[in-house]
Each structure stands twice: as structure tokens, then as C-alpha cells.
Amino acid sequence: MPSDTSASGTPPTTYRDLLRNRECVGLYAGFTLTVAASTLSGFALGTLVDQQTKSPFLTTVSMYGATFATVLGALTLMSVADGSRPRRTLAALQCVSLAGVAAQAVPGLPLAARFGLLFVLGFFQSLGTGARMGLLAEVVPPSSYALARSLMNITSGGTAILGYAIGAVLLRYLSPQEVFTVAAALTGMGLIIVVATVRERSIRPTLRPGLRRTWTTNTRLFSHSGQRALLLNLWVPNGLIVGCEALFISYAPHHAGVFLAAGSAGMLLGDLAIGRLLTPEQRRRCAFALRLLLAVPYLLFALHPPVLVGTAAVFIASVGFAATLPLQEQLLELTPDPVRGQVQGVESAGRMTWQSIGAAIAGGIAQHSTAGTAITSVAAVSIAVTVFSRPSVLRARAAHAEAAHT
């Protein structure tokens, strides 16, 4: 097992350097297994709901519905991410996730109960994300944070590729309930790794987490114009394009796994190139172009392209998800150390919530038109949001640069 190098004098500059840090490896491995479990369980539930209801709206909600509840975590108890015992908090939240995924494996569980489990898990998953990312910001130096997030995002994309591919194969031979059992086993493995590798941090504040502290920090966050602009761009364009992805099962039931895997592969490539090869300033300069790239290729779906063309469009578009990295980097720079976990949790919860909103919007449009029309319409809205919000992001960048030089 790698040693703990978080305190070394030389900041990590490569992924290999990061993986020499024992705690970083633990967070990374736990995150990988969590993503794998989430991918398998989401694909299994989406397939189950599609088979039982034939409803594009319910199918999209079943795949991304857990993220609706993340906003509740962000608004109520997200301050636990900055509590004095983050390792214990993360382990407890992993236990809740394990119980929830295992419950989905119960045969004959009513759809209403399955959707209820989704919302409960979404609430606790948002807190877990805040705790995990708060720990990550302490485990690695600030100059290496973007590199670490890039590694996490690459892992998310690569794991999702394997998860969708393996999920499609498993569902040929196993029932959705049995796939849920596999997901529960992966969640349990992630819990064990986190407990075995991550230590408690001794530098956390002694303020008691709770509703009041959460609201106080959130009020300060949203009153800051620069942070508001960054959050808008982190949430809305991203969420709308996830809404496009949520329609793949309805658009092409027999090729949905191919589209989803192509999207994950594009995201992996974008995060690898942007996070590893570019400097922070270069990342910031290309953020706007990447946000446009995220949506423009989906306009091709208005022409109902062949599967090969559609797959290429999804792959190219998903490279644009890498715009998240420079925006997250800027948000971290504007965030005081004592509330990093909560702010990152709010950012993640809002992004996930907007993914659910995007899925619901896209599913609602498809319910009254076609999946292809819905994909094109939602992509056009994403482009409009990116273009019209650009001045606010530029002002936030300029204000931060001015403050750094005073």
C-alpha cells in the first residue's frame, strides 16, 4: 500500500504521484467502486422500469431520480461534510448506501418503494460527496486539487464505460434484482477500503454542524456573485445534456448501452487531456468552448442520424464535460478552507440535481413528442444558457484576479 505523502514538500504533478498517497488511493478506490455500483444499479433500475411501464419519463427519472434529493442534503445537513469526524461520517453514509442498494435487490418490490429508496439514497449520497471531496482537498495540496479531480472524473468515465458494458451483458443472463446484488457487493467493498485507508483529520473546526450552520454558509455562498456565476455554469448546461443522455434508452433501446459508453469515453478523454496536459490558465481559457462542445453535436439528433454517426456525436460532445474542471478549480479558490467540504458538496449536489431536472425536462418533452426532438431541444437550451451566462463568468474571473493582486 502506498505511504502517506500528503505532507511531503513536493506537490504531486502526475497521477502516479497522487497514487503514492495512501489516503488518496483509499478515496480514489472507494469512489471507483461507488461509481461502478451506481452505474450498475441505475442501468438495472432503468431497464426494469422501462420494461414495466414503457414510459420515457419514468425511465429517465428512475435512472437519475436519486439526484433530485441531493438538493435537500445541500440545504439542510451539508455542514456535516466539514465536521470534526469526516472519516466516520463518510463511512456511515456508505453504510446507508449499502443498505439502500441491497434493498433494491428484493424481488417484487413495488415501483413506488423503489422510487422512495432513490430519493432517500440521493439525500445521503449528497452528504457523502461533500465529505469525500472535503477530505480530498485536505489529503492533496491545493495546487494538485484539479489533478486529483481530473483523476476522479477519468475514473468515473472509465468505470461508467465498463459499468454500462458489463451491465448490458449481465442483464442478458441475470435479472435486474441480481444485478442490484452485484452493485451492493461493490458498495460494501468501497466501504471497507475507505475505513481501512483513510484517517480522521485533526485540523477540522470545532463548530457543531447542523441546519443553522448549513444555512449560514449557503447564504454566504449564494450572496457572492462570482460563486453564483460559477455554480450556474457548473449546474445548468451539464444537467441539460445529461437529460439528453437519459433519453438514450427511449431513443434507441437496442443501442442505448453503446451511446452511454461513448459518452463516458468522451468524458474520460476530455478530463484526461484538460486535467493532465493544460495549465490552470489554459483550462480557464478553453472552458467556454468546451461548454459549447458539450451541446452542439446533439443538434444532429434532429436529423435522426445512423447509430454510428450518433455514437460519434455523443463521444465528441462528452469531451465538453471537462469544462467542469476549470470551473471547480476557480470555485475552490474562492472558498475559505473551513467550509470547503460544504461548498463542494453544494456544488456537487446542485450539479446532480440539475442532472435530474434535465432528465425530467427531456423526458417530459419526449412524452409529448419524440426522443430525438427532445434531445435537440434540450441541447439548444444548454447552448443558450452557456452563451448568455458567459459575461458573468468573465466578471467573476476578473474580480478574482484583481483580488489576488491586491
PDB file of C-alpha atoms in Angstrom, residues 43-308:
ATOM      1  CA  PHE A  43     -28.898   0.802 -15.559  1.00  0.00           C
ATOM      2  CA  ALA A  44     -30.703  -2.118 -13.920  1.00  0.00           C
ATOM      3  CA  LEU A  45     -33.436   0.092 -12.481  1.00  0.00           C
ATOM      4  CA  GLY A  46     -33.884   1.997 -15.741  1.00  0.00           C
ATOM      5  CA  THR A  47     -34.261  -1.289 -17.613  1.00  0.00           C
ATOM      6  CA  LEU A  48     -36.705  -2.625 -15.028  1.00  0.00           C
ATOM      7  CA  VAL A  49     -38.876   0.488 -15.127  1.00  0.00           C
ATOM      8  CA  ASP A  50     -38.812   0.635 -18.932  1.00  0.00           C
ATOM      9  CA  GLN A  51     -39.924  -2.999 -19.122  1.00  0.00           C
ATOM     10  CA  GLN A  52     -42.789  -2.460 -16.688  1.00  0.00           C
ATOM     11  CA  THR A  53     -44.057   0.979 -17.739  1.00  0.00           C
ATOM     12  CA  LYS A  54     -42.779   1.740 -21.280  1.00  0.00           C
ATOM     13  CA  SER A  55     -42.695   5.390 -20.119  1.00  0.00           C
ATOM     14  CA  PRO A  56     -39.740   7.593 -21.212  1.00  0.00           C
ATOM     15  CA  PHE A  57     -40.432   9.986 -18.315  1.00  0.00           C
ATOM     16  CA  LEU A  58     -40.429   7.305 -15.602  1.00  0.00           C
ATOM     17  CA  THR A  59     -37.398   5.618 -17.152  1.00  0.00           C
ATOM     18  CA  THR A  60     -35.330   8.816 -17.066  1.00  0.00           C
ATOM     19  CA  VAL A  61     -36.443   9.591 -13.513  1.00  0.00           C
ATOM     20  CA  SER A  62     -35.548   6.063 -12.383  1.00  0.00           C
ATOM     21  CA  MET A  63     -32.021   6.393 -13.790  1.00  0.00           C
ATOM     22  CA  TYR A  64     -31.340   9.858 -12.363  1.00  0.00           C
ATOM     23  CA  GLY A  65     -34.083  10.358  -9.778  1.00  0.00           C
ATOM     24  CA  ALA A  66     -31.818   9.949  -6.752  1.00  0.00           C
ATOM     25  CA  THR A  67     -30.195  13.255  -7.589  1.00  0.00           C
ATOM     26  CA  PHE A  68     -33.472  15.118  -7.014  1.00  0.00           C
ATOM     27  CA  ALA A  69     -32.955  14.578  -3.294  1.00  0.00           C
ATOM     28  CA  THR A  70     -29.367  15.814  -3.259  1.00  0.00           C
ATOM     29  CA  VAL A  71     -30.593  19.387  -3.064  1.00  0.00           C
ATOM     30  CA  LEU A  72     -32.275  18.562   0.264  1.00  0.00           C
ATOM     31  CA  GLY A  73     -28.920  17.452   1.637  1.00  0.00           C
ATOM     32  CA  ALA A  74     -27.298  20.620   0.356  1.00  0.00           C
ATOM     33  CA  LEU A  75     -29.939  22.803   2.020  1.00  0.00           C
ATOM     34  CA  THR A  76     -30.179  21.043   5.383  1.00  0.00           C
ATOM     35  CA  LEU A  77     -27.254  18.972   6.694  1.00  0.00           C
ATOM     36  CA  MET A  78     -24.379  19.543   4.255  1.00  0.00           C
ATOM     37  CA  SER A  79     -22.343  21.161   7.027  1.00  0.00           C
ATOM     38  CA  VAL A  80     -21.620  17.626   8.348  1.00  0.00           C
ATOM     39  CA  ALA A  81     -19.080  17.442   5.486  1.00  0.00           C
ATOM     40  CA  ASP A  82     -16.920  19.884   7.474  1.00  0.00           C
ATOM     41  CA  GLY A  83     -17.451  18.209  10.839  1.00  0.00           C
ATOM     42  CA  SER A  84     -14.648  17.077  13.124  1.00  0.00           C
ATOM     43  CA  ARG A  85     -15.016  13.369  12.199  1.00  0.00           C
ATOM     44  CA  PRO A  86     -15.234  13.274   8.368  1.00  0.00           C
ATOM     45  CA  ARG A  87     -13.938   9.706   8.051  1.00  0.00           C
ATOM     46  CA  ARG A  88     -16.605   8.382  10.398  1.00  0.00           C
ATOM     47  CA  THR A  89     -19.231  10.454   8.607  1.00  0.00           C
ATOM     48  CA  LEU A  90     -18.207   9.105   5.200  1.00  0.00           C
ATOM     49  CA  ALA A  91     -18.217   5.514   6.479  1.00  0.00           C
ATOM     50  CA  ALA A  92     -21.694   5.924   7.995  1.00  0.00           C
ATOM     51  CA  LEU A  93     -23.061   7.348   4.766  1.00  0.00           C
ATOM     52  CA  GLN A  94     -21.521   4.473   2.815  1.00  0.00           C
ATOM     53  CA  CYS A  95     -23.368   2.100   5.133  1.00  0.00           C
ATOM     54  CA  VAL A  96     -26.656   3.825   4.292  1.00  0.00           C
ATOM     55  CA  SER A  97     -25.904   3.474   0.576  1.00  0.00           C
ATOM     56  CA  LEU A  98     -25.132  -0.210   1.042  1.00  0.00           C
ATOM     57  CA  ALA A  99     -28.462  -0.790   2.776  1.00  0.00           C
ATOM     58  CA  GLY A 100     -30.366   1.093   0.088  1.00  0.00           C
ATOM     59  CA  VAL A 101     -28.803  -0.729  -2.859  1.00  0.00           C
ATOM     60  CA  ALA A 102     -29.303  -4.064  -1.120  1.00  0.00           C
ATOM     61  CA  ALA A 103     -32.981  -3.229  -0.598  1.00  0.00           C
ATOM     62  CA  GLN A 104     -33.404  -2.686  -4.360  1.00  0.00           C
ATOM     63  CA  ALA A 105     -32.441  -6.355  -4.818  1.00  0.00           C
ATOM     64  CA  VAL A 106     -35.593  -7.522  -3.026  1.00  0.00           C
ATOM     65  CA  PRO A 107     -37.766  -9.374  -5.598  1.00  0.00           C
ATOM     66  CA  GLY A 108     -41.232  -7.971  -6.223  1.00  0.00           C
ATOM     67  CA  LEU A 109     -40.540  -4.607  -4.583  1.00  0.00           C
ATOM     68  CA  PRO A 110     -43.210  -2.137  -5.783  1.00  0.00           C
ATOM     69  CA  LEU A 111     -42.052   0.670  -8.067  1.00  0.00           C
ATOM     70  CA  ALA A 112     -43.250   3.242  -5.549  1.00  0.00           C
ATOM     71  CA  ALA A 113     -40.922   1.738  -2.943  1.00  0.00           C
ATOM     72  CA  ARG A 114     -38.044   1.715  -5.429  1.00  0.00           C
ATOM     73  CA  PHE A 115     -38.527   5.400  -6.188  1.00  0.00           C
ATOM     74  CA  GLY A 116     -38.744   6.116  -2.457  1.00  0.00           C
ATOM     75  CA  LEU A 117     -35.393   4.397  -1.956  1.00  0.00           C
ATOM     76  CA  LEU A 118     -33.937   6.517  -4.755  1.00  0.00           C
ATOM     77  CA  PHE A 119     -34.823   9.753  -3.002  1.00  0.00           C
ATOM     78  CA  VAL A 120     -33.564   8.587   0.409  1.00  0.00           C
ATOM     79  CA  LEU A 121     -30.265   7.468  -1.116  1.00  0.00           C
ATOM     80  CA  GLY A 122     -29.926  10.732  -3.021  1.00  0.00           C
ATOM     81  CA  PHE A 123     -30.180  12.701   0.213  1.00  0.00           C
ATOM     82  CA  PHE A 124     -27.414  10.768   1.943  1.00  0.00           C
ATOM     83  CA  GLN A 125     -25.248  10.463  -1.169  1.00  0.00           C
ATOM     84  CA  SER A 126     -25.035  14.250  -1.392  1.00  0.00           C
ATOM     85  CA  LEU A 127     -23.638  14.386   2.140  1.00  0.00           C
ATOM     86  CA  GLY A 128     -21.190  11.603   1.283  1.00  0.00           C
ATOM     87  CA  THR A 129     -19.930  13.513  -1.734  1.00  0.00           C
ATOM     88  CA  GLY A 130     -19.318  16.611   0.377  1.00  0.00           C
ATOM     89  CA  ALA A 131     -17.425  14.586   2.984  1.00  0.00           C
ATOM     90  CA  ARG A 132     -15.349  12.782   0.334  1.00  0.00           C
ATOM     91  CA  MET A 133     -14.390  15.922  -1.580  1.00  0.00           C
ATOM     92  CA  GLY A 134     -13.684  17.819   1.634  1.00  0.00           C
ATOM     93  CA  LEU A 135     -11.277  15.054   2.635  1.00  0.00           C
ATOM     94  CA  LEU A 136      -9.715  15.094  -0.817  1.00  0.00           C
ATOM     95  CA  ALA A 137      -8.998  18.837  -0.535  1.00  0.00           C
ATOM     96  CA  GLU A 138      -7.114  18.112   2.709  1.00  0.00           C
ATOM     97  CA  VAL A 139      -5.323  14.978   1.535  1.00  0.00           C
ATOM     98  CA  VAL A 140      -3.728  16.685  -1.506  1.00  0.00           C
ATOM     99  CA  PRO A 141      -2.130  20.149  -1.744  1.00  0.00           C
ATOM    100  CA  PRO A 142      -4.276  22.933  -3.275  1.00  0.00           C
ATOM    101  CA  SER A 143      -2.058  23.054  -6.369  1.00  0.00           C
ATOM    102  CA  SER A 144      -2.829  19.385  -7.030  1.00  0.00           C
ATOM    103  CA  TYR A 145      -6.572  19.555  -6.434  1.00  0.00           C
ATOM    104  CA  ALA A 146      -7.501  19.930 -10.128  1.00  0.00           C
ATOM    105  CA  LEU A 147      -5.250  16.986 -10.938  1.00  0.00           C
ATOM    106  CA  ALA A 148      -6.974  14.887  -8.273  1.00  0.00           C
ATOM    107  CA  ARG A 149     -10.438  15.860  -9.500  1.00  0.00           C
ATOM    108  CA  SER A 150      -9.325  15.067 -13.040  1.00  0.00           C
ATOM    109  CA  LEU A 151      -8.269  11.595 -11.880  1.00  0.00           C
ATOM    110  CA  MET A 152     -11.643  11.123 -10.178  1.00  0.00           C
ATOM    111  CA  ASN A 153     -13.511  12.235 -13.292  1.00  0.00           C
ATOM    112  CA  ILE A 154     -11.435  10.000 -15.554  1.00  0.00           C
ATOM    113  CA  THR A 155     -12.146   7.121 -13.224  1.00  0.00           C
ATOM    114  CA  SER A 156     -15.844   7.968 -13.300  1.00  0.00           C
ATOM    115  CA  GLY A 157     -15.856   7.905 -17.098  1.00  0.00           C
ATOM    116  CA  GLY A 158     -13.817   4.717 -17.391  1.00  0.00           C
ATOM    117  CA  THR A 159     -15.810   2.938 -14.723  1.00  0.00           C
ATOM    118  CA  ALA A 160     -19.067   4.017 -16.323  1.00  0.00           C
ATOM    119  CA  ILE A 161     -17.908   2.608 -19.669  1.00  0.00           C
ATOM    120  CA  LEU A 162     -17.208  -0.736 -18.049  1.00  0.00           C
ATOM    121  CA  GLY A 163     -20.325  -0.485 -15.906  1.00  0.00           C
ATOM    122  CA  TYR A 164     -22.676   0.075 -18.826  1.00  0.00           C
ATOM    123  CA  ALA A 165     -20.964  -2.591 -20.912  1.00  0.00           C
ATOM    124  CA  ILE A 166     -20.917  -5.111 -18.069  1.00  0.00           C
ATOM    125  CA  GLY A 167     -24.448  -4.134 -17.067  1.00  0.00           C
ATOM    126  CA  ALA A 168     -25.713  -4.818 -20.590  1.00  0.00           C
ATOM    127  CA  VAL A 169     -24.031  -8.244 -20.528  1.00  0.00           C
ATOM    128  CA  LEU A 170     -25.230  -9.089 -17.022  1.00  0.00           C
ATOM    129  CA  LEU A 171     -28.819  -8.221 -17.894  1.00  0.00           C
ATOM    130  CA  ARG A 172     -28.717 -10.831 -20.645  1.00  0.00           C
ATOM    131  CA  TYR A 173     -28.099 -13.548 -18.078  1.00  0.00           C
ATOM    132  CA  LEU A 174     -29.280 -12.093 -14.755  1.00  0.00           C
ATOM    133  CA  SER A 175     -32.430 -10.384 -13.566  1.00  0.00           C
ATOM    134  CA  PRO A 176     -32.283  -6.693 -12.563  1.00  0.00           C
ATOM    135  CA  GLN A 177     -32.595  -7.800  -8.928  1.00  0.00           C
ATOM    136  CA  GLU A 178     -29.472  -9.937  -9.248  1.00  0.00           C
ATOM    137  CA  VAL A 179     -27.598  -7.005 -10.810  1.00  0.00           C
ATOM    138  CA  PHE A 180     -28.609  -4.957  -7.744  1.00  0.00           C
ATOM    139  CA  THR A 181     -26.939  -7.630  -5.604  1.00  0.00           C
ATOM    140  CA  VAL A 182     -23.693  -7.189  -7.542  1.00  0.00           C
ATOM    141  CA  ALA A 183     -23.957  -3.413  -7.023  1.00  0.00           C
ATOM    142  CA  ALA A 184     -24.461  -3.920  -3.283  1.00  0.00           C
ATOM    143  CA  ALA A 185     -21.307  -6.054  -3.111  1.00  0.00           C
ATOM    144  CA  LEU A 186     -19.290  -3.308  -4.842  1.00  0.00           C
ATOM    145  CA  THR A 187     -20.665  -0.719  -2.406  1.00  0.00           C
ATOM    146  CA  GLY A 188     -19.602  -2.894   0.527  1.00  0.00           C
ATOM    147  CA  MET A 189     -16.086  -3.229  -0.870  1.00  0.00           C
ATOM    148  CA  GLY A 190     -15.837   0.542  -1.208  1.00  0.00           C
ATOM    149  CA  LEU A 191     -16.867   0.959   2.441  1.00  0.00           C
ATOM    150  CA  ILE A 192     -14.177  -1.473   3.627  1.00  0.00           C
ATOM    151  CA  ILE A 193     -11.442   0.298   1.648  1.00  0.00           C
ATOM    152  CA  VAL A 194     -12.357   3.747   2.988  1.00  0.00           C
ATOM    153  CA  VAL A 195     -12.373   2.504   6.587  1.00  0.00           C
ATOM    154  CA  ALA A 196      -9.018   0.754   6.121  1.00  0.00           C
ATOM    155  CA  THR A 197      -7.102   3.565   4.418  1.00  0.00           C
ATOM    156  CA  VAL A 198      -8.463   6.997   5.347  1.00  0.00           C
ATOM    157  CA  ARG A 199      -7.662   8.552   8.717  1.00  0.00           C
ATOM    158  CA  GLU A 200      -9.506  11.213  10.659  1.00  0.00           C
ATOM    159  CA  ARG A 201      -8.316  14.750  10.086  1.00  0.00           C
ATOM    160  CA  SER A 202      -7.165  16.775  13.108  1.00  0.00           C
ATOM    161  CA  ILE A 203      -7.446  20.227  11.519  1.00  0.00           C
ATOM    162  CA  ARG A 204     -11.214  20.464  11.285  1.00  0.00           C
ATOM    163  CA  PRO A 205     -13.121  23.276  13.086  1.00  0.00           C
ATOM    164  CA  THR A 206     -14.981  22.509  16.294  1.00  0.00           C
ATOM    165  CA  LEU A 207     -18.216  24.234  15.205  1.00  0.00           C
ATOM    166  CA  ARG A 208     -21.213  21.962  15.534  1.00  0.00           C
ATOM    167  CA  PRO A 209     -22.711  21.009  12.162  1.00  0.00           C
ATOM    168  CA  GLY A 210     -26.436  21.356  11.659  1.00  0.00           C
ATOM    169  CA  LEU A 211     -29.217  23.160   9.886  1.00  0.00           C
ATOM    170  CA  ARG A 212     -28.266  26.642  11.113  1.00  0.00           C
ATOM    171  CA  ARG A 213     -24.618  26.327  10.115  1.00  0.00           C
ATOM    172  CA  THR A 214     -25.601  24.879   6.740  1.00  0.00           C
ATOM    173  CA  TRP A 215     -27.929  27.796   6.008  1.00  0.00           C
ATOM    174  CA  THR A 216     -25.377  30.387   7.160  1.00  0.00           C
ATOM    175  CA  THR A 217     -22.689  29.029   4.844  1.00  0.00           C
ATOM    176  CA  ASN A 218     -25.118  28.641   1.929  1.00  0.00           C
ATOM    177  CA  THR A 219     -26.325  32.234   2.348  1.00  0.00           C
ATOM    178  CA  ARG A 220     -22.755  33.499   2.117  1.00  0.00           C
ATOM    179  CA  LEU A 221     -22.110  31.247  -0.878  1.00  0.00           C
ATOM    180  CA  PHE A 222     -25.075  32.449  -2.930  1.00  0.00           C
ATOM    181  CA  SER A 223     -24.585  36.093  -1.981  1.00  0.00           C
ATOM    182  CA  HIS A 224     -21.172  36.031  -3.684  1.00  0.00           C
ATOM    183  CA  SER A 225     -21.711  36.992  -7.347  1.00  0.00           C
ATOM    184  CA  GLY A 226     -18.610  35.176  -8.568  1.00  0.00           C
ATOM    185  CA  GLN A 227     -19.543  31.922  -6.885  1.00  0.00           C
ATOM    186  CA  ARG A 228     -23.128  32.215  -8.164  1.00  0.00           C
ATOM    187  CA  ALA A 229     -21.909  32.569 -11.739  1.00  0.00           C
ATOM    188  CA  LEU A 230     -19.608  29.577 -11.413  1.00  0.00           C
ATOM    189  CA  LEU A 231     -22.346  27.436  -9.884  1.00  0.00           C
ATOM    190  CA  LEU A 232     -24.765  28.355 -12.681  1.00  0.00           C
ATOM    191  CA  ASN A 233     -22.268  27.162 -15.287  1.00  0.00           C
ATOM    192  CA  LEU A 234     -21.395  24.052 -13.318  1.00  0.00           C
ATOM    193  CA  TRP A 235     -25.037  23.060 -12.951  1.00  0.00           C
ATOM    194  CA  VAL A 236     -27.299  24.020 -15.834  1.00  0.00           C
ATOM    195  CA  PRO A 237     -25.526  23.205 -19.148  1.00  0.00           C
ATOM    196  CA  ASN A 238     -24.192  19.975 -17.653  1.00  0.00           C
ATOM    197  CA  GLY A 239     -27.585  18.927 -16.316  1.00  0.00           C
ATOM    198  CA  LEU A 240     -29.414  19.602 -19.566  1.00  0.00           C
ATOM    199  CA  ILE A 241     -27.002  17.406 -21.536  1.00  0.00           C
ATOM    200  CA  VAL A 242     -27.409  14.611 -19.012  1.00  0.00           C
ATOM    201  CA  GLY A 243     -31.109  14.957 -19.832  1.00  0.00           C
ATOM    202  CA  CYS A 244     -30.202  14.155 -23.446  1.00  0.00           C
ATOM    203  CA  GLU A 245     -28.312  11.071 -22.277  1.00  0.00           C
ATOM    204  CA  ALA A 246     -31.265   9.967 -20.169  1.00  0.00           C
ATOM    205  CA  LEU A 247     -33.311   9.562 -23.361  1.00  0.00           C
ATOM    206  CA  PHE A 248     -30.945   7.061 -24.995  1.00  0.00           C
ATOM    207  CA  ILE A 249     -32.994   4.069 -23.827  1.00  0.00           C
ATOM    208  CA  SER A 250     -36.165   5.581 -25.271  1.00  0.00           C
ATOM    209  CA  TYR A 251     -34.412   6.834 -28.442  1.00  0.00           C
ATOM    210  CA  ALA A 252     -32.658   3.558 -29.303  1.00  0.00           C
ATOM    211  CA  PRO A 253     -33.423   0.748 -26.833  1.00  0.00           C
ATOM    212  CA  HIS A 254     -31.070  -1.739 -28.518  1.00  0.00           C
ATOM    213  CA  HIS A 255     -28.173   0.726 -28.794  1.00  0.00           C
ATOM    214  CA  ALA A 256     -28.534   2.684 -25.544  1.00  0.00           C
ATOM    215  CA  GLY A 257     -25.539   0.928 -23.979  1.00  0.00           C
ATOM    216  CA  VAL A 258     -23.365   1.949 -26.947  1.00  0.00           C
ATOM    217  CA  PHE A 259     -24.431   5.602 -26.681  1.00  0.00           C
ATOM    218  CA  LEU A 260     -23.887   5.662 -22.916  1.00  0.00           C
ATOM    219  CA  ALA A 261     -20.468   4.041 -23.232  1.00  0.00           C
ATOM    220  CA  ALA A 262     -19.481   6.536 -25.958  1.00  0.00           C
ATOM    221  CA  GLY A 263     -20.490   9.401 -23.684  1.00  0.00           C
ATOM    222  CA  SER A 264     -18.422   8.032 -20.839  1.00  0.00           C
ATOM    223  CA  ALA A 265     -15.426   7.516 -23.156  1.00  0.00           C
ATOM    224  CA  GLY A 266     -15.640  11.101 -24.390  1.00  0.00           C
ATOM    225  CA  MET A 267     -15.808  12.400 -20.829  1.00  0.00           C
ATOM    226  CA  LEU A 268     -12.760  10.302 -19.936  1.00  0.00           C
ATOM    227  CA  LEU A 269     -10.750  11.689 -22.855  1.00  0.00           C
ATOM    228  CA  GLY A 270     -11.721  15.278 -22.089  1.00  0.00           C
ATOM    229  CA  ASP A 271     -10.817  15.060 -18.413  1.00  0.00           C
ATOM    230  CA  LEU A 272      -7.518  13.351 -19.204  1.00  0.00           C
ATOM    231  CA  ALA A 273      -6.496  15.956 -21.776  1.00  0.00           C
ATOM    232  CA  ILE A 274      -7.728  19.044 -19.932  1.00  0.00           C
ATOM    233  CA  GLY A 275      -6.706  17.969 -16.433  1.00  0.00           C
ATOM    234  CA  ARG A 276      -3.312  16.486 -17.256  1.00  0.00           C
ATOM    235  CA  LEU A 277      -1.988  18.414 -20.266  1.00  0.00           C
ATOM    236  CA  LEU A 278      -3.153  22.008 -19.731  1.00  0.00           C
ATOM    237  CA  THR A 279      -2.122  24.616 -17.179  1.00  0.00           C
ATOM    238  CA  PRO A 280      -4.770  26.241 -14.953  1.00  0.00           C
ATOM    239  CA  GLU A 281      -4.821  29.358 -17.149  1.00  0.00           C
ATOM    240  CA  GLN A 282      -5.179  27.298 -20.329  1.00  0.00           C
ATOM    241  CA  ARG A 283      -8.026  25.346 -18.748  1.00  0.00           C
ATOM    242  CA  ARG A 284      -9.870  28.563 -17.922  1.00  0.00           C
ATOM    243  CA  ARG A 285      -9.441  29.931 -21.437  1.00  0.00           C
ATOM    244  CA  CYS A 286     -11.000  26.870 -23.073  1.00  0.00           C
ATOM    245  CA  ALA A 287     -13.908  26.474 -20.606  1.00  0.00           C
ATOM    246  CA  PHE A 288     -16.409  28.391 -22.777  1.00  0.00           C
ATOM    247  CA  ALA A 289     -15.545  26.438 -25.941  1.00  0.00           C
ATOM    248  CA  LEU A 290     -15.858  23.164 -24.041  1.00  0.00           C
ATOM    249  CA  ARG A 291     -19.309  24.152 -22.768  1.00  0.00           C
ATOM    250  CA  LEU A 292     -20.419  24.779 -26.354  1.00  0.00           C
ATOM    251  CA  LEU A 293     -18.881  21.497 -27.483  1.00  0.00           C
ATOM    252  CA  LEU A 294     -20.908  19.752 -24.793  1.00  0.00           C
ATOM    253  CA  ALA A 295     -24.196  20.620 -26.532  1.00  0.00           C
ATOM    254  CA  VAL A 296     -23.671  21.420 -30.224  1.00  0.00           C
ATOM    255  CA  PRO A 297     -23.196  17.809 -31.501  1.00  0.00           C
ATOM    256  CA  TYR A 298     -26.573  16.810 -30.030  1.00  0.00           C
ATOM    257  CA  LEU A 299     -28.272  19.076 -32.574  1.00  0.00           C
ATOM    258  CA  LEU A 300     -27.583  16.292 -35.106  1.00  0.00           C
ATOM    259  CA  PHE A 301     -30.259  14.184 -33.440  1.00  0.00           C
ATOM    260  CA  ALA A 302     -32.850  16.410 -35.138  1.00  0.00           C
ATOM    261  CA  LEU A 303     -31.893  14.536 -38.326  1.00  0.00           C
ATOM    262  CA  HIS A 304     -32.189  11.080 -36.696  1.00  0.00           C
ATOM    263  CA  PRO A 305     -28.625  10.093 -37.661  1.00  0.00           C
ATOM    264  CA  PRO A 306     -27.451   6.480 -38.100  1.00  0.00           C
ATOM    265  CA  VAL A 307     -26.210   4.767 -34.977  1.00  0.00           C
ATOM    266  CA  LEU A 308     -22.545   5.192 -35.922  1.00  0.00           C
TER     267      LEU A 308
END
